[in-house]
Structure formats: structure tokens, C-alpha cells
PDB file of C-alpha atoms and ligand atoms in Angstrom:
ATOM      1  CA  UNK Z   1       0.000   0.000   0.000  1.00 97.00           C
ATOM      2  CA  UNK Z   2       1.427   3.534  -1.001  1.00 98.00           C
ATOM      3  CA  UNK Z   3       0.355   6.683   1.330  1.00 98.00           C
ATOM      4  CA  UNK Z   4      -0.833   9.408  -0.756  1.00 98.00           C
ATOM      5  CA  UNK Z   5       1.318  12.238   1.318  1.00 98.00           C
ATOM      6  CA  UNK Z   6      -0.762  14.946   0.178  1.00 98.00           C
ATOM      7  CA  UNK Z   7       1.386  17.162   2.490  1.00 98.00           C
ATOM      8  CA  UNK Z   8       4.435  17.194   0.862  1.00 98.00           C
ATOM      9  CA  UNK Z   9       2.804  17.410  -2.961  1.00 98.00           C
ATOM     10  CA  UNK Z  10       0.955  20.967  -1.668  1.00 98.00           C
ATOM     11  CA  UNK Z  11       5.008  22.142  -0.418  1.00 98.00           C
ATOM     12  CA  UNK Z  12       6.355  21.365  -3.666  1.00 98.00           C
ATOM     13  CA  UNK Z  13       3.298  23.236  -5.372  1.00 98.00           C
ATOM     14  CA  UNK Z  14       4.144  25.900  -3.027  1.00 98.00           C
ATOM     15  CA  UNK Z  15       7.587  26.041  -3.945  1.00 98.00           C
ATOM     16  CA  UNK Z  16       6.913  26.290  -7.299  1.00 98.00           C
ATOM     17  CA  UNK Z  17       4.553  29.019  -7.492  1.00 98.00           C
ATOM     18  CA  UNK Z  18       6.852  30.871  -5.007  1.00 98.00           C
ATOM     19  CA  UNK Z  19       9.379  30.630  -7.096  1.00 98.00           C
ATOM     20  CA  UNK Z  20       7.445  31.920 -10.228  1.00 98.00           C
ATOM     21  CA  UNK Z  21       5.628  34.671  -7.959  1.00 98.00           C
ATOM     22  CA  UNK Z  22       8.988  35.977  -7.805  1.00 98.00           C
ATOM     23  CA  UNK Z  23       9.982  36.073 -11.811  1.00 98.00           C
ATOM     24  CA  UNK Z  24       6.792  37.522 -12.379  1.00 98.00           C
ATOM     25  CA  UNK Z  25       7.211  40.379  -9.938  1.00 98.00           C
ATOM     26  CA  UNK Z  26      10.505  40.932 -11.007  1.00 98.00           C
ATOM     27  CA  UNK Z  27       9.474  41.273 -14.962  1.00 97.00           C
ATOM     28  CA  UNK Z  28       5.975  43.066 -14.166  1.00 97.00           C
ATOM     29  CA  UNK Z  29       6.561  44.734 -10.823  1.00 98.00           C
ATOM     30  CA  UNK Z  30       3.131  43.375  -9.552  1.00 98.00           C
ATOM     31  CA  UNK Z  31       2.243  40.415  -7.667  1.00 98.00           C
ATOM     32  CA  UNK Z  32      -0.378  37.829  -7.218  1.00 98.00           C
ATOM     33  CA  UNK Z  33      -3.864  39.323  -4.966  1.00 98.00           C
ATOM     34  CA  UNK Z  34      -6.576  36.988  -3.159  1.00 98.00           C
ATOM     35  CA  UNK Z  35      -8.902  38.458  -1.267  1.00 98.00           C
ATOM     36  CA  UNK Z  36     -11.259  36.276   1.383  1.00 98.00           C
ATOM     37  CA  UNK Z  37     -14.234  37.150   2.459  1.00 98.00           C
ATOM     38  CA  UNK Z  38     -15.669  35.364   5.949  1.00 98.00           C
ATOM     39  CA  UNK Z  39     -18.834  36.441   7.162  1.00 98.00           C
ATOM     40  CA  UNK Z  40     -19.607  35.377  10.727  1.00 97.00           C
ATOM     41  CA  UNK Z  41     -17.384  33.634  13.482  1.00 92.00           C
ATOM     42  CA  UNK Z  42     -17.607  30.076  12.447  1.00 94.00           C
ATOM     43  CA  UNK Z  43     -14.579  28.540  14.575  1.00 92.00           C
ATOM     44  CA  UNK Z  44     -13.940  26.109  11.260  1.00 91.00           C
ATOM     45  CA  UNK Z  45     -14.339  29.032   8.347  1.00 95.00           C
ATOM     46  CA  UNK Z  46     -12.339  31.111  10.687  1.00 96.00           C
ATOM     47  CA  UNK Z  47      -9.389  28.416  10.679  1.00 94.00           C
ATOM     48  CA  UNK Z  48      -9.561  27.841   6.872  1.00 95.00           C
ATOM     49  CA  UNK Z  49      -9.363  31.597   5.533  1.00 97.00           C
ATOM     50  CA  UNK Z  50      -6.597  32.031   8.221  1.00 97.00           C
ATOM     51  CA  UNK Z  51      -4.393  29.340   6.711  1.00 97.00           C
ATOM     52  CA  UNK Z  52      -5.308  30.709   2.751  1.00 97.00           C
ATOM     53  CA  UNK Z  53      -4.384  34.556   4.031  1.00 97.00           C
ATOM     54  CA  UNK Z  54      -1.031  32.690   6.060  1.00 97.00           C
ATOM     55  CA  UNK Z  55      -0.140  30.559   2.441  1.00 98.00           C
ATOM     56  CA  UNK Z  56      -0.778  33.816   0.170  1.00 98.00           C
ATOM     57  CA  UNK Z  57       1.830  35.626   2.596  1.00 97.00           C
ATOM     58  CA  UNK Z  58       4.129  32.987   2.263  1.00 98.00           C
ATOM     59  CA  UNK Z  59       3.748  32.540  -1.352  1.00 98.00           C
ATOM     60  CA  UNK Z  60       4.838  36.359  -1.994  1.00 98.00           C
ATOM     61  CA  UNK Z  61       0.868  36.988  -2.732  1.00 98.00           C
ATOM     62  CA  UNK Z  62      -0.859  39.890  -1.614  1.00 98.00           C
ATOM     63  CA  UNK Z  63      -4.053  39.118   1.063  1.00 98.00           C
ATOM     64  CA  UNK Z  64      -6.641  40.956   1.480  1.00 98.00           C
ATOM     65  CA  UNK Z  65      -8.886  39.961   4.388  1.00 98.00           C
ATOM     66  CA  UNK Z  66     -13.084  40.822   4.349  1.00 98.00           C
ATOM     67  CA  UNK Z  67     -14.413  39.909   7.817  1.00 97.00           C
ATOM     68  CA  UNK Z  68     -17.872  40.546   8.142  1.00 98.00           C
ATOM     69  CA  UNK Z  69     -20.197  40.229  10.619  1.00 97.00           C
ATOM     70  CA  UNK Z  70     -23.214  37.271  10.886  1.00 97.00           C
ATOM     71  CA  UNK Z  71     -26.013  39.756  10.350  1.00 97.00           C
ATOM     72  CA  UNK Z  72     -24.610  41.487   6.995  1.00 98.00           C
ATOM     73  CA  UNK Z  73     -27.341  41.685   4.354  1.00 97.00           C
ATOM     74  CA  UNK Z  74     -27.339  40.378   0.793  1.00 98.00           C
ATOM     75  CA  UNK Z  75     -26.969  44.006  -0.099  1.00 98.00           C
ATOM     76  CA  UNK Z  76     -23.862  44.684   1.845  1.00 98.00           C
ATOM     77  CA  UNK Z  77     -22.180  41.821   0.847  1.00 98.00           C
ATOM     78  CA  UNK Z  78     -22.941  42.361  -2.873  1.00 98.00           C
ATOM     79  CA  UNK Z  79     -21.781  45.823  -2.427  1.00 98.00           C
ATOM     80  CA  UNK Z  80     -18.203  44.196  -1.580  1.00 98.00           C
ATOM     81  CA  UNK Z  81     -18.410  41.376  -3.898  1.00 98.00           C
ATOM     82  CA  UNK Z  82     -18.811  44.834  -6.783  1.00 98.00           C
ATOM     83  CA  UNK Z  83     -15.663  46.364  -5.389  1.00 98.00           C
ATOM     84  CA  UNK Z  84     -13.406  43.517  -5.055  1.00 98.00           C
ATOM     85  CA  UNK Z  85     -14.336  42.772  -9.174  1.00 98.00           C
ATOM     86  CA  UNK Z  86     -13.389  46.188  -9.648  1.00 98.00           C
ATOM     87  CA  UNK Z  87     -10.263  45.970  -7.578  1.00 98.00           C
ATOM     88  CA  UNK Z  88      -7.275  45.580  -9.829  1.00 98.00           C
ATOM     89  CA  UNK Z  89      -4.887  44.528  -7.373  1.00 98.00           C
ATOM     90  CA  UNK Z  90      -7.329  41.281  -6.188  1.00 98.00           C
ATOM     91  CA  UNK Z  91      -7.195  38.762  -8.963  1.00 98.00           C
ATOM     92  CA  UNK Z  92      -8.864  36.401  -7.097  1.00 99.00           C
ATOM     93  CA  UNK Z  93     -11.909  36.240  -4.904  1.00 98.00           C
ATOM     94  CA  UNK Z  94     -12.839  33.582  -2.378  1.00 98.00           C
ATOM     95  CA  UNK Z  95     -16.002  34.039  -0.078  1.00 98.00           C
ATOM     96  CA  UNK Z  96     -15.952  30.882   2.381  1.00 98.00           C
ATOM     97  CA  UNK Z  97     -19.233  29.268   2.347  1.00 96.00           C
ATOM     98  CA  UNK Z  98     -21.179  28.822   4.303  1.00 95.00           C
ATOM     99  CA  UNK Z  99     -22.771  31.632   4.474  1.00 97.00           C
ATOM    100  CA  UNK Z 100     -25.295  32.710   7.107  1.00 97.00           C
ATOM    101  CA  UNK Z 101     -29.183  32.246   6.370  1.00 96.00           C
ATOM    102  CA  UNK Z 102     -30.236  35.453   5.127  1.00 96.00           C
ATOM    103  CA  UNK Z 103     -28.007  35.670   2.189  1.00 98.00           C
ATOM    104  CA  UNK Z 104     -28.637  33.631  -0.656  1.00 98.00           C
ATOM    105  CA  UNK Z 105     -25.039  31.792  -1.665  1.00 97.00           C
ATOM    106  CA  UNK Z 106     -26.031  31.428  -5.140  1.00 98.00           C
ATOM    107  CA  UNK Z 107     -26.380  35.125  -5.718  1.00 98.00           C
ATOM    108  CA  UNK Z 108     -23.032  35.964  -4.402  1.00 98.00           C
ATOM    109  CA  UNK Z 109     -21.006  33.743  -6.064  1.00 98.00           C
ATOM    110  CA  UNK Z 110     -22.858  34.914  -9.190  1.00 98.00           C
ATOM    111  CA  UNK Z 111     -21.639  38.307  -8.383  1.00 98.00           C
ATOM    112  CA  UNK Z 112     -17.758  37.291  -8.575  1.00 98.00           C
ATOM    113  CA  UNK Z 113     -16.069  38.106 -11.438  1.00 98.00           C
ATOM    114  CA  UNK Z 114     -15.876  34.911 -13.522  1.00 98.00           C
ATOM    115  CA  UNK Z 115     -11.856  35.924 -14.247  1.00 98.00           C
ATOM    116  CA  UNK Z 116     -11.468  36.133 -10.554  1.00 98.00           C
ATOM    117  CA  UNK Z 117     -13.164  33.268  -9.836  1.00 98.00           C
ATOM    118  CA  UNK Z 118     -10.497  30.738  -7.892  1.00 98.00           C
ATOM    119  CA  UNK Z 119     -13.202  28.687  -6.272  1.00 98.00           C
ATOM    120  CA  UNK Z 120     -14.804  28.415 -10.018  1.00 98.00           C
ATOM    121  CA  UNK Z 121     -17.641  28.073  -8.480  1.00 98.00           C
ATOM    122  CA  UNK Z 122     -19.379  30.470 -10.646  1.00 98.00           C
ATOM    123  CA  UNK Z 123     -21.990  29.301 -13.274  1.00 98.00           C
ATOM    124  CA  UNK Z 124     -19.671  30.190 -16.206  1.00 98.00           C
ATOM    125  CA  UNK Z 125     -17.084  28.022 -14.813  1.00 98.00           C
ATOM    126  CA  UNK Z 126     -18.914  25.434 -14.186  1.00 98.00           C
ATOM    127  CA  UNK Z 127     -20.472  25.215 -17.008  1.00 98.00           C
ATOM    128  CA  UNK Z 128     -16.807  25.610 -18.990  1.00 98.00           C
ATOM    129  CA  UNK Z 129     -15.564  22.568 -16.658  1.00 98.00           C
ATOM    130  CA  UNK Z 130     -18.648  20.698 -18.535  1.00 98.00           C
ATOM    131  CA  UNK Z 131     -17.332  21.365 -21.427  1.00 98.00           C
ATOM    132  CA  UNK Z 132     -13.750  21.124 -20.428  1.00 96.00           C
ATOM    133  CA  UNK Z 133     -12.442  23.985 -21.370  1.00 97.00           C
ATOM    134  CA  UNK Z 134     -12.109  25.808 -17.709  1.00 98.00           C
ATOM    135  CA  UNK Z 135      -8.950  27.739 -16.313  1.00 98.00           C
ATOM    136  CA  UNK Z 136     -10.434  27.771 -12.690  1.00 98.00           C
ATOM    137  CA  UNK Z 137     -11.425  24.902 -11.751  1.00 98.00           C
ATOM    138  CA  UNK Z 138     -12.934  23.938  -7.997  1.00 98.00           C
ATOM    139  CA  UNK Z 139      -9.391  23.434  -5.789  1.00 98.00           C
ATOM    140  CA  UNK Z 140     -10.343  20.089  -3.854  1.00 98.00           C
ATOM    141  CA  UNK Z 141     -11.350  18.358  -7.214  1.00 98.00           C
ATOM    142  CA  UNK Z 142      -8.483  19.771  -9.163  1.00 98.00           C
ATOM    143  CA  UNK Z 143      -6.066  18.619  -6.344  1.00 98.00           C
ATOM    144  CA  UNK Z 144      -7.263  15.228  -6.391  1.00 99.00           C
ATOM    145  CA  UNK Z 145      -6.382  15.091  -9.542  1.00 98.00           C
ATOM    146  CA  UNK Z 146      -3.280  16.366  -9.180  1.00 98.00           C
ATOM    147  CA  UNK Z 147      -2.469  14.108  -6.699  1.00 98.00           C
ATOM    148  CA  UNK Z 148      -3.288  10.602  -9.009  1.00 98.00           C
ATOM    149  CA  UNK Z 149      -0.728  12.331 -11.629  1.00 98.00           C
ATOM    150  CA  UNK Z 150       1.532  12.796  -9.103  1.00 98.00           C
ATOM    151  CA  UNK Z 151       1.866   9.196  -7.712  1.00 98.00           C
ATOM    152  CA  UNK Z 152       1.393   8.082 -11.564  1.00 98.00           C
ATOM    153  CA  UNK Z 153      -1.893   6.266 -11.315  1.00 98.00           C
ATOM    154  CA  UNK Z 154      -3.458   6.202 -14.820  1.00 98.00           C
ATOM    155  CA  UNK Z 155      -6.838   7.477 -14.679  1.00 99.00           C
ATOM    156  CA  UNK Z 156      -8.183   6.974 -18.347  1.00 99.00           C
ATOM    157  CA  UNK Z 157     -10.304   3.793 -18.783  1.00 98.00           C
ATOM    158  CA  UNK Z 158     -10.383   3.456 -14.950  1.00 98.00           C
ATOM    159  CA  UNK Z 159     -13.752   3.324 -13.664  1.00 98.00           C
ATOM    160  CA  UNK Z 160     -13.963   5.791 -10.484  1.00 99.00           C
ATOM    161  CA  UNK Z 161     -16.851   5.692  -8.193  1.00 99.00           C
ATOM    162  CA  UNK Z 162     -17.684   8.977  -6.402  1.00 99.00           C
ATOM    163  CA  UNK Z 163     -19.577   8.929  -3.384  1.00 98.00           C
ATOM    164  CA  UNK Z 164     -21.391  12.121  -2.835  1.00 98.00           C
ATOM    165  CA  UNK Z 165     -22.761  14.615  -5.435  1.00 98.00           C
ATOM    166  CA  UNK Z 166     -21.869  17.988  -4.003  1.00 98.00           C
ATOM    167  CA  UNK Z 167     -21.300  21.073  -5.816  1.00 97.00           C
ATOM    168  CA  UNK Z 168     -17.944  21.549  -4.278  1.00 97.00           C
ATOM    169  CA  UNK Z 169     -16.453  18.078  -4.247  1.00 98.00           C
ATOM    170  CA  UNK Z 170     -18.691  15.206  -5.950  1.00 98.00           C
ATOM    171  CA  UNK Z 171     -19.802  16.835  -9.312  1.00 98.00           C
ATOM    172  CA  UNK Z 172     -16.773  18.741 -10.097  1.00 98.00           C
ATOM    173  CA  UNK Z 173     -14.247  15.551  -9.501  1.00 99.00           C
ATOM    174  CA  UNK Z 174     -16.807  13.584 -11.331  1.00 98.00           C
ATOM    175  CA  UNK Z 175     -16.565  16.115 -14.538  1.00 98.00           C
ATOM    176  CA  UNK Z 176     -12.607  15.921 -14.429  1.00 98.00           C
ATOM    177  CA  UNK Z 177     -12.056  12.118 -14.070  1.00 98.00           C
ATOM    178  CA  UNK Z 178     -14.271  12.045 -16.965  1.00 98.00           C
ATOM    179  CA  UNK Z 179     -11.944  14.403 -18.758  1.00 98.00           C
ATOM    180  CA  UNK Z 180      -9.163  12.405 -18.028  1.00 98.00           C
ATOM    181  CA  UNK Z 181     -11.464   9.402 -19.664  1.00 98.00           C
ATOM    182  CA  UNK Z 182     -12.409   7.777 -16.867  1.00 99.00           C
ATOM    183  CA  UNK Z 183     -15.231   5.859 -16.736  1.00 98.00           C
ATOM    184  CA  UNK Z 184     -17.643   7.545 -13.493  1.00 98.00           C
ATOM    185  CA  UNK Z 185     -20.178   6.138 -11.563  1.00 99.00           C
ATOM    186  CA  UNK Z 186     -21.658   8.923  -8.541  1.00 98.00           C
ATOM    187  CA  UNK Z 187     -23.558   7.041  -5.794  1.00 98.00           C
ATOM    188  CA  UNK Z 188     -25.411   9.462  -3.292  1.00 98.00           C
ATOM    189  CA  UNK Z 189     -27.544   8.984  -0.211  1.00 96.00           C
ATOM    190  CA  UNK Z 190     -30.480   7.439  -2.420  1.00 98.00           C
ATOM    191  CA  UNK Z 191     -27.929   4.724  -3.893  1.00 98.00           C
ATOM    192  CA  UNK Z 192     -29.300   1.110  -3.699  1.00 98.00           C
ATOM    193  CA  UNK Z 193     -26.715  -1.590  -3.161  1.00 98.00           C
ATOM    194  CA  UNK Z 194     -24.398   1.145  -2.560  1.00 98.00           C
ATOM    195  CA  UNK Z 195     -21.352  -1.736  -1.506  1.00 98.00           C
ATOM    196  CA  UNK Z 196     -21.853  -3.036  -5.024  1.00 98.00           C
ATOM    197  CA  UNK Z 197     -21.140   0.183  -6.914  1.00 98.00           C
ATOM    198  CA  UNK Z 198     -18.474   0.624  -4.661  1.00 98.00           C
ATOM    199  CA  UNK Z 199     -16.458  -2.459  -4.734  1.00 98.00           C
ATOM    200  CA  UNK Z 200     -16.895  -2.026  -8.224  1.00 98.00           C
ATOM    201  CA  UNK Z 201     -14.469   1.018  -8.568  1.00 99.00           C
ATOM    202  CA  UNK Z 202     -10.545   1.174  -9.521  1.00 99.00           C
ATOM    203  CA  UNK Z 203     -10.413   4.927  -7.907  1.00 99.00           C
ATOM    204  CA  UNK Z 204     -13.415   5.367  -5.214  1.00 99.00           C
ATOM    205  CA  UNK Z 205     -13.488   9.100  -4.088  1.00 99.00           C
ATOM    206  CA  UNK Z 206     -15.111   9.210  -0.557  1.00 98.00           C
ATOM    207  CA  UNK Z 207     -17.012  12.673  -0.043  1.00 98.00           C
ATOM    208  CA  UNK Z 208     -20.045  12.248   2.085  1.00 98.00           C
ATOM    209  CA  UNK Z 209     -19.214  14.023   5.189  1.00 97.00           C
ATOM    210  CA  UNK Z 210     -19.320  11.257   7.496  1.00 98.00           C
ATOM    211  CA  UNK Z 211     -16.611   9.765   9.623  1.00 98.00           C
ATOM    212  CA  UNK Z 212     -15.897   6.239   8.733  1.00 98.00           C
ATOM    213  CA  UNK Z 213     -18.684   5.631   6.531  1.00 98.00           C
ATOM    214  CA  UNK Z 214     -16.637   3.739   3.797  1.00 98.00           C
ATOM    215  CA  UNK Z 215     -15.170   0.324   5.566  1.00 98.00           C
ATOM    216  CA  UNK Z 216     -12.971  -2.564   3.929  1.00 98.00           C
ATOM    217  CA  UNK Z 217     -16.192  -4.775   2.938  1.00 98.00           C
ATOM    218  CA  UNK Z 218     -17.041  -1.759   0.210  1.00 98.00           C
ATOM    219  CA  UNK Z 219     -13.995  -1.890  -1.251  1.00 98.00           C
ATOM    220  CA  UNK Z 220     -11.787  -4.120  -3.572  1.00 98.00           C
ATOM    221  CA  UNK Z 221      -8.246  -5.144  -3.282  1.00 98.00           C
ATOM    222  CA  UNK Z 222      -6.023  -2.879  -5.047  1.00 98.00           C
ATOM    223  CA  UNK Z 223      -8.746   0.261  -5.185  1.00 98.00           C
ATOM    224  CA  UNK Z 224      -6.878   3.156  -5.135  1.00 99.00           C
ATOM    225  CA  UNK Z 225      -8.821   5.605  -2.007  1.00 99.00           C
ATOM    226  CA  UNK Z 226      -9.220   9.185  -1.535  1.00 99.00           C
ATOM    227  CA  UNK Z 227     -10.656  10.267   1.484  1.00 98.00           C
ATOM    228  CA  UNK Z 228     -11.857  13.560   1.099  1.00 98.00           C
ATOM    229  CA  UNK Z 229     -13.828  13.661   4.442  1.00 98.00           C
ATOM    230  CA  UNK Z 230     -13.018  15.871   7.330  1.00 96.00           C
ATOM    231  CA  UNK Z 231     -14.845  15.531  10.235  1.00 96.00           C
ATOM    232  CA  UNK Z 232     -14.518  15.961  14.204  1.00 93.00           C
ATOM    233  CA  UNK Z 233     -14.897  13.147  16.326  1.00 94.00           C
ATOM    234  CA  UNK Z 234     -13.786  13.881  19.793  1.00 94.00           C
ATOM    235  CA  UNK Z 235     -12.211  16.387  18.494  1.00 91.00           C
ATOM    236  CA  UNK Z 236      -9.771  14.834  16.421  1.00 94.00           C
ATOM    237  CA  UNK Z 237      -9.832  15.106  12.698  1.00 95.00           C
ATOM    238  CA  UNK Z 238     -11.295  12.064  10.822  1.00 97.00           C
ATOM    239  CA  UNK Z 239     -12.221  10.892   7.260  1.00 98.00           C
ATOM    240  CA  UNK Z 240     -14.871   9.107   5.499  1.00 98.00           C
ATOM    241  CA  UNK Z 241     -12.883   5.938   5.512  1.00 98.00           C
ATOM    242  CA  UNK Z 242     -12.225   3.772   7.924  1.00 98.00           C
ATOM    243  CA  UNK Z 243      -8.267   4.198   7.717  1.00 98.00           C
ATOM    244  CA  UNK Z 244      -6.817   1.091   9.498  1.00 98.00           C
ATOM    245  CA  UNK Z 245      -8.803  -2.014   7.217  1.00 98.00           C
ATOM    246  CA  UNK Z 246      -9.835  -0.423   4.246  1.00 98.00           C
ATOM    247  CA  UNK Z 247      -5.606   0.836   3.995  1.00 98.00           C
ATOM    248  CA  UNK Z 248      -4.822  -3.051   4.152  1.00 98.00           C
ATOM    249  CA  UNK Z 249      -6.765  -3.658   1.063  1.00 98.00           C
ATOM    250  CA  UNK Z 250      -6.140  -0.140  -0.749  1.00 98.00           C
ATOM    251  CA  UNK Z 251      -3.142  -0.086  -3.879  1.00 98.00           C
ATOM    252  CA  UNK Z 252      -2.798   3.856  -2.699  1.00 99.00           C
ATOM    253  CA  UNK Z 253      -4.790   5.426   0.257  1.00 98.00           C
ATOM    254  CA  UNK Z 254      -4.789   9.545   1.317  1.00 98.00           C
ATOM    255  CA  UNK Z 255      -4.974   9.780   5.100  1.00 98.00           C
ATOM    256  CA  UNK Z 256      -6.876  12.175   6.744  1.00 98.00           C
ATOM    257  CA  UNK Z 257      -5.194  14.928   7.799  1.00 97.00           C
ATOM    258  CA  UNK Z 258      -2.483  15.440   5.311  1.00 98.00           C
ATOM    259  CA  UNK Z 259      -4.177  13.838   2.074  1.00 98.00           C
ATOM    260  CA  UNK Z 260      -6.468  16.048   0.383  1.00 98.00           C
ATOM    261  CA  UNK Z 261      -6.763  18.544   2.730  1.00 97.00           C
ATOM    262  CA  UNK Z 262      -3.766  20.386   1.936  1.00 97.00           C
ATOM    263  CA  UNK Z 263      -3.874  20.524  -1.708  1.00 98.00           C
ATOM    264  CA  UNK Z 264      -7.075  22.221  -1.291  1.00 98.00           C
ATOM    265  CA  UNK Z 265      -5.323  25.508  -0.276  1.00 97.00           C
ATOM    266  CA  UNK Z 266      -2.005  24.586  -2.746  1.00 98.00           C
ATOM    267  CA  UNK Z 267      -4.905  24.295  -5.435  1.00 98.00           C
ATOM    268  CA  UNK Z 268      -6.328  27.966  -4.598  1.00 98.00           C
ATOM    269  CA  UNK Z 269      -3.007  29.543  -4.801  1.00 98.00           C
ATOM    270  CA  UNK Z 270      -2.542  27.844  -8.168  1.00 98.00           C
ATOM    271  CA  UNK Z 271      -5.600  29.385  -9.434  1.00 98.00           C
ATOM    272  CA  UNK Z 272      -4.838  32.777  -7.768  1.00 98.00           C
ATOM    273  CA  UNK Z 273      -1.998  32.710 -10.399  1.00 98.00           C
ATOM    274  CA  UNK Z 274      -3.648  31.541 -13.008  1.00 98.00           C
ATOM    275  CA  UNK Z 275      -5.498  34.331 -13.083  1.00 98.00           C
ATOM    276  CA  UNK Z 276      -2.804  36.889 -12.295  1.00 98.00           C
ATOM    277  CA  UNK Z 277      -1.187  35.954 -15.665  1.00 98.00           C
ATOM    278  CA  UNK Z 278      -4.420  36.034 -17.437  1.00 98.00           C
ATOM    279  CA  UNK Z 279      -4.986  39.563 -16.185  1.00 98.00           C
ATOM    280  CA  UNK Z 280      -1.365  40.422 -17.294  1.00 96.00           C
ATOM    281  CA  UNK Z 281      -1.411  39.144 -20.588  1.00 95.00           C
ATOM    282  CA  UNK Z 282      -4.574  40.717 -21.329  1.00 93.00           C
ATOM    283  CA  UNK Z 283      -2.618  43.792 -20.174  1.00 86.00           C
ATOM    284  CA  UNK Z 284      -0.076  43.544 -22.515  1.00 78.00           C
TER     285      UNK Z 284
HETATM  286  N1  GUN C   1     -16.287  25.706   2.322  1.00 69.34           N
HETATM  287  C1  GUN C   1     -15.908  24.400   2.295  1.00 69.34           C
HETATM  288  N2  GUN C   1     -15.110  24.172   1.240  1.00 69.34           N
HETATM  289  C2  GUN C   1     -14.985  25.328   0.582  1.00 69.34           C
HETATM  290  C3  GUN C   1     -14.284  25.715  -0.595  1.00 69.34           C
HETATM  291  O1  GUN C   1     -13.612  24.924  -1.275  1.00 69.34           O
HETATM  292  N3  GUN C   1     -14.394  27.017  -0.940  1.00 69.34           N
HETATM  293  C4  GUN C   1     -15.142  27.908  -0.229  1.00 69.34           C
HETATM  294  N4  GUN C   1     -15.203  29.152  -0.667  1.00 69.34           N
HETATM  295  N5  GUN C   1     -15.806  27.577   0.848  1.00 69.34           N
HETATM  296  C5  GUN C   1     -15.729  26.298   1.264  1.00 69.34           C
END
């Protein structure tokens, strides 16, 4: 069994777009810009846009922190969403989801500038991942991927089996495995014989958002296993898989933390500078 050390892939995809941050500046005098926008005090949201502001820093990026407060209206946050698009030092534009009650998430992130995107979360980039012709794609999928090159599993003609059907996670994976010519089967919550499908799959990407939901009876010997799941139990960090049994069976297996989790910000920064370069080229 191989570990998937997502950990070390995200430092050498740090490395490398520190490194280019710094020819860039260097021939354009301007650098990379994310800004993050947190509304409320969730103690988890609060932890994730801290790390992304911490990595930008690091990276040689610009950060530009939005906290807001838990009773912000739709207006208000609109209002910010308009003069972030308009900001030419932010090329990209994360708002951490989720947001509170009163704001409708589907209208803000249809408010982002589709070039600033780096969630690509917007409708235009999701629709362009459909067709497969996207430059921001959503960071947790795109890392995943990232991470089979990486270890050199092949992906085309492998059938992958993705468990959950999220906008974040499930759908967007699904769209690029399928790029990459895989064949894709997404079970859900409503799945019948759900162990069948499963055991079924060469690649089976766990994202349901429940600790130890996969165990070694749904999976096949040499299934390559990415846990995508990060939940609290006790308060220690667990994934959807049962680690200890279903690693005995798994050809490759991501534990959880240091798997997925931190290619998810490696991924952002990635797409921060995508789209830095896009906005300079267009420049010039
Ligand atoms: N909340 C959980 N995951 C994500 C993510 O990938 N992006 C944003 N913006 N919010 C999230």
C-alpha cells in the first residue's frame, strides 16, 4: 500500500509558485492578490481563511482579508463582492461558504467576477468545466487530480466511483475524471446496493461528510482511495474511511489529515496565479 502524502505534494506546489511569484514580480513589478471574504465567526471558516491569508503571505501573494459580521445583508455583501471585481490589485476572490441564512449563496457567487473566480464556483465556470475547457477549476477536485498524476496512477479507462454529489467536491471531480477518460459512476444517499457500486471502482473518491462511513467490505483489493472527508470526532480530525482495514486492502490510500486537505489551499493559490497571468497578458 502507497500513502498518498498529500502534504508534501501541496510544499512542492508551493515552492513552485513561489518561485514563479517571484519572476513575475521581477518582470511586471506586480504580484499575485486573493482576497477572502468570511462572514460570521464560524470557529472552522475562521481556521480555513486564516491558513489561505497565512499561504498567500508565504507565497509572496498579496491578502486581502473581508471579515464581516453574521447579520450582513445580501446588499452589503454584494456591495463588496462589486468592489473587489473592480479591484485591480485582487485577482482572485474567495467568499468561504457557508454563508449565514439570510443571504442567498447562489447570488453571491454569481456576483464574482468569472476571471477572478479561484473557487470556479461560478456558473460560467462550471459550465466551462462541462465542457472542459475551464482555467479555474474547484481546488479540492483539481487537487485530487493532481495528486493521481503525481503518484502516476493512470486514470483513463479506470472506472472511479464517487460517493457524494456535491457542488464543491462530488460533481466537479466527477466532470474531471471524466476528462481524463475515466469511466464515473456517482452514488449518493439514495444509492441502492451502494457496496456493489463501490467495490466495483478502480479509484473510489469518498465525499459524504461522514466519519468512517466507507469500511474494507465496500472496497476491492487494489482500489486506489481518496478520502476527502473531514470531520470531528472527539475532536480529532477524521475521514470518510475507515483508515486502518480499508488501507490493508487499498493499492494507494490519502490519510486524513495530510491527504487532500492540503492541496485544497495549494490548489487555490494555483488558481490565484492563473489568473494573475491572465490579467497580465490581457494587459499587454
Ligand atoms: N467551504 C468548504 N469548502 C470550501 C471551498 O472549497 N471554498 C469555499 N469558498 N468555501 C468552502
Amino acid at each position: 500500500m502507497v500513502l498518498i502524502d498529500g502534504k508534501k505534494v501541496s510544499i512542492e506546489i508551493r515552492n513552485r509558485l513561489a518561485e514563479e511569484t517571484q519572476e513575475l514580480k521581477k518582470k511586471t513589478g506586480k504580484i499575485p492578490g486573493l482576497a477572502t471574504v468570511l462572514v460570521g465567526d464560524d470557529p472552522a471558516s475562521a481556521v480555513y481563511v486564516r491558513n489561505k491569508n497565512k499561504t498567500c503571505l508565504e507565497l509572496g501573494y498579496q491578502s486581502f482579508e473581508k471579515k464581516l459580521s453574521s447579520d450582513i445583508s445580501e446588499t452589503q455583501l454584494l456591495q463588496l463582492i462589486k468592489e473587489l471585481n473592480s479591484n485591480e490589485d485582487v485577482h482572485g476572490i474567495l467568499v468561504q461558504l457557508p454563508l449565514p441564512d439570510q443571504i442567498d449563496s447562489e447570488k453571491i457567487l454569481q456576483a464574482i467576477d468569472p476571471d477572478k473566480d479561484v473557487d470556479g464556483f461560478h456558473p460560467i465556470n462550471v459550465g466551462r468545466l462541462v465542457v472542459g475547457n475551464a482555467l479555474l477549476t474547484p481546488c479540492t477536485p483539481t487537487g485530487i487530480i493532481e495528486l493521481l498524476d503525481h503518484y502516476g496512477i493512470e486514470i483513463s479507462g479506470k472506472h472511479a466511483v464517487i460517493m457524494g454529489r456535491s457542488n464543491i467536491v462530488g460533481k466537479p471531480v466527477s466532470m474531471l475524471l471524466l476528462q481524463r477518460n475515466a469511466t464515473i459512476t456517482i452514488c449518493h444517499s439514495r444509492t441502492k446496493n451502494l457496496e456493489e457500486v463501490t467495490r466495483c471502482a478502480d479509484i473510489l473518491v469518498a465525499a459524504v461528510g461522514r466519519a468512517n462511513f466507507v469500511t474494507a467490505e465496500m472496497v476491492s483489493e487494489d482500489t486506489v482511495v481518496i478520502d476527502v472527508g473531514i470531520n470531528r470526532v472527539d475532536g480529532k480530525l477524521t475521514g470518510d474511511v475507515d483508515f486502518e482495514p480499508v488501507s490493508k486492502k487499498a493499492s494507494h490510500i490519502t490519510p486524513v489529515p495530510g491527504g487532500v486537505g492540503p492541496m485544497t489551499i495549494a490548489l487555490l493559490m494555483e488558481n490565484t496565479l492563473k489568473a494573475f497571468k491572465k490579467s497580465i497578458e490581457e494587459e499587454s
